Amino acid sequence: MCLCLASKSGDPSQQILAVGYESGHSCVYTLSSSSWSTIYSYKAHSQPVLSIAIHPSQESFYTSSADANLVQHPIAIAAQPIKSLNTKHSGQTSLRIRDDGRIFVTAGWDGFGRVYSSTTLKQVAVLKWHTGGLQVAGFSAVRRWIVLGGKDGKVTLWDLFN
């Protein structure tokens, strides 16, 4: 299971919780009064959801899985995802969205970091240097570097799209 929690519109009393399950389901819950309400649920993946991230606009969220799909889901009452892409690269994890919401990065079991457009889901860069699978990806807050960490015990910084 993976989780991503955000305050709705910056109000700490209103929370949004996006959850990815081992079944391949993704759900969104909102806190109203003192109880959680389900506003979205969909099974977009055939394998467990490995990573989940809420877009800074809080209009959508993204999931990656042990399967090869990247999926953009709505944060609203809806019946299905906004977009889905079969990347042909299974095991993309540690999905992180840059603070401006324009791109996101994943850490691949195959040792590749992949950068995608958050609007089209098209791959815009492949980052290859590690000799083993990647376990973590992220963005630095100050310079917007992409940070990757792998099973090889190394960390790389990538200065892209600044």
Short mmCIF file of C-alpha atoms in Angstrom, two decimals:
data_model
loop_
_atom_site.label_atom_id
_atom_site.label_comp_id
_atom_site.label_asym_id
_atom_site.label_seq_id
_atom_site.Cartn_x
_atom_site.Cartn_y
_atom_site.Cartn_z
CA MET A 1 0.00 0.00 0.00
CA CYS A 2 1.18 3.52 -0.70
CA LEU A 3 -0.31 6.81 0.48
CA CYS A 4 -0.21 10.51 -0.31
CA LEU A 5 -1.85 13.05 2.00
CA ALA A 6 -2.48 16.71 1.18
CA SER A 7 -4.36 19.62 2.73
CA LYS A 8 -7.15 20.70 0.42
CA SER A 9 -6.43 24.23 -0.80
CA GLY A 10 -3.90 24.70 2.01
CA ASP A 11 -6.56 24.28 4.71
CA PRO A 12 -5.24 21.80 7.30
CA SER A 13 -8.78 20.98 8.45
CA GLN A 14 -9.66 19.59 5.00
CA GLN A 15 -7.54 16.61 3.97
CA ILE A 16 -7.26 14.59 0.76
CA LEU A 17 -5.86 11.06 0.98
CA ALA A 18 -4.87 9.17 -2.18
CA VAL A 19 -4.20 5.46 -1.61
CA GLY A 20 -2.78 2.73 -3.84
CA TYR A 21 -3.47 -0.90 -2.95
CA GLU A 22 -1.84 -4.25 -3.68
CA SER A 23 -4.94 -5.20 -5.68
CA GLY A 24 -4.13 -2.47 -8.25
CA HIS A 25 -6.91 -0.19 -7.00
CA SER A 26 -6.45 3.52 -6.34
CA CYS A 27 -8.82 5.50 -4.14
CA VAL A 28 -9.27 9.08 -2.98
CA TYR A 29 -10.78 9.92 0.39
CA THR A 30 -11.71 13.32 1.82
CA LEU A 31 -12.10 14.21 5.46
CA SER A 32 -15.48 15.76 6.18
CA SER A 33 -16.43 16.52 9.78
CA SER A 34 -14.73 13.64 11.54
CA SER A 35 -15.08 10.84 8.96
CA TRP A 36 -13.43 9.85 5.71
CA SER A 37 -15.55 9.70 2.53
CA THR A 38 -14.58 7.86 -0.65
CA ILE A 39 -14.86 10.12 -3.70
CA TYR A 40 -12.97 8.00 -6.25
CA SER A 41 -12.04 4.33 -6.64
CA TYR A 42 -10.71 2.55 -9.72
CA LYS A 43 -8.59 -0.51 -10.54
CA ALA A 44 -6.17 0.73 -13.21
CA HIS A 45 -3.32 -1.71 -12.52
CA SER A 46 -3.02 -5.48 -12.85
CA GLN A 47 -0.22 -5.53 -10.25
CA PRO A 48 0.27 -3.74 -6.89
CA VAL A 49 0.44 0.05 -6.93
CA LEU A 50 4.03 0.97 -6.02
CA SER A 51 3.86 4.75 -5.87
CA ILE A 52 1.30 7.53 -5.76
CA ALA A 53 1.60 11.32 -5.90
CA ILE A 54 -0.93 14.16 -5.81
CA HIS A 55 -0.44 16.92 -8.42
CA PRO A 56 0.20 20.37 -6.87
CA SER A 57 -3.09 21.64 -8.41
CA GLN A 58 -4.91 18.91 -6.43
CA GLU A 59 -7.05 18.20 -9.48
CA SER A 60 -5.43 14.83 -10.16
CA PHE A 61 -2.99 12.23 -8.90
CA TYR A 62 -0.66 9.71 -10.54
CA THR A 63 0.09 6.05 -9.89
CA SER A 64 2.81 3.66 -10.98
CA SER A 65 2.83 -0.06 -10.46
CA ALA A 66 4.68 -3.33 -10.80
CA ASP A 67 2.94 -3.49 -14.19
CA ALA A 68 4.06 -1.10 -16.93
CA ASN A 69 1.22 1.43 -16.60
CA LEU A 70 1.37 5.06 -15.52
CA VAL A 71 -2.08 6.43 -14.74
CA GLN A 72 -3.43 9.92 -14.12
CA HIS A 73 -6.56 9.82 -11.94
CA PRO A 74 -9.01 12.61 -11.04
CA ILE A 75 -9.44 13.92 -7.51
CA ALA A 76 -13.18 14.16 -7.88
CA ILE A 77 -16.22 11.97 -8.10
CA ALA A 78 -15.49 10.15 -11.36
CA ALA A 79 -15.87 6.72 -12.92
CA GLN A 80 -12.47 6.28 -14.56
CA PRO A 81 -8.93 7.66 -14.92
CA ILE A 82 -8.08 10.74 -16.97
CA LYS A 83 -5.19 9.11 -18.85
CA SER A 84 -3.31 5.83 -18.87
CA LEU A 85 -0.03 4.94 -20.57
CA ASN A 86 1.54 1.52 -21.05
CA THR A 87 5.24 2.45 -20.82
CA LYS A 88 6.50 -1.10 -21.54
CA HIS A 89 8.76 -0.65 -18.46
CA SER A 90 7.41 -2.54 -15.46
CA GLY A 91 8.41 -1.69 -11.91
CA GLN A 92 8.46 2.10 -11.91
CA THR A 93 8.34 3.30 -8.34
CA SER A 94 9.00 6.38 -6.22
CA LEU A 95 6.91 8.62 -8.48
CA ARG A 96 7.55 12.28 -7.59
CA ILE A 97 6.07 15.44 -9.14
CA ARG A 98 8.09 18.63 -9.44
CA ASP A 99 6.71 21.56 -7.43
CA ASP A 100 5.51 23.39 -10.57
CA GLY A 101 3.54 20.29 -11.62
CA ARG A 102 4.92 20.18 -15.16
CA ILE A 103 6.95 16.96 -14.97
CA PHE A 104 7.32 13.88 -12.79
CA VAL A 105 10.06 11.30 -12.37
CA THR A 106 10.03 7.58 -11.57
CA ALA A 107 12.73 5.21 -10.30
CA GLY A 108 12.82 2.00 -12.31
CA TRP A 109 13.67 -1.52 -11.24
CA ASP A 110 15.69 -1.66 -14.48
CA GLY A 111 18.08 1.08 -13.25
CA PHE A 112 16.59 3.87 -15.35
CA GLY A 113 15.07 7.09 -14.08
CA ARG A 114 12.33 8.24 -16.39
CA VAL A 115 10.89 11.75 -16.67
CA TYR A 116 7.36 12.30 -17.98
CA SER A 117 5.18 15.27 -18.88
CA SER A 118 2.38 15.49 -16.32
CA THR A 119 -0.11 16.75 -18.93
CA THR A 120 0.51 14.24 -21.77
CA LEU A 121 2.22 11.38 -19.85
CA LYS A 122 4.81 11.30 -22.65
CA GLN A 123 8.33 10.30 -21.67
CA VAL A 124 10.63 13.32 -22.04
CA ALA A 125 13.93 11.95 -20.65
CA VAL A 126 15.63 8.70 -19.64
CA LEU A 127 18.32 8.92 -16.96
CA LYS A 128 20.81 6.05 -17.04
CA TRP A 129 23.91 5.78 -14.91
CA HIS A 130 23.19 3.36 -12.08
CA THR A 131 24.30 -0.26 -12.36
CA GLY A 132 21.38 -1.73 -10.40
CA GLY A 133 17.71 -1.09 -9.87
CA LEU A 134 16.61 2.31 -8.59
CA GLN A 135 14.76 2.61 -5.31
CA VAL A 136 14.08 6.31 -4.90
CA ALA A 137 13.53 9.43 -7.01
CA GLY A 138 12.86 13.01 -6.07
CA PHE A 139 13.39 16.68 -6.78
CA SER A 140 15.52 19.11 -4.80
CA ALA A 141 13.55 22.16 -3.72
CA VAL A 142 16.17 24.82 -4.40
CA ARG A 143 17.63 24.01 -7.82
CA ARG A 144 15.01 21.55 -9.10
CA TRP A 145 17.62 18.85 -9.58
CA ILE A 146 16.34 15.33 -10.08
CA VAL A 147 17.75 12.98 -7.45
CA LEU A 148 17.99 9.21 -7.96
CA GLY A 149 19.17 6.53 -5.54
CA GLY A 150 19.78 2.91 -6.35
CA LYS A 151 20.59 -0.53 -5.06
CA ASP A 152 24.18 0.11 -6.13
CA GLY A 153 24.46 2.40 -3.07
CA LYS A 154 24.92 5.55 -5.17
CA VAL A 155 22.98 8.79 -5.51
CA THR A 156 22.94 10.85 -8.70
CA LEU A 157 21.89 14.46 -9.32
CA TRP A 158 20.54 15.45 -12.71
CA ASP A 159 20.21 19.09 -13.81
CA LEU A 160 17.38 18.90 -16.35
CA PHE A 161 14.51 21.17 -17.40
CA ASN A 162 15.41 24.12 -15.16
#
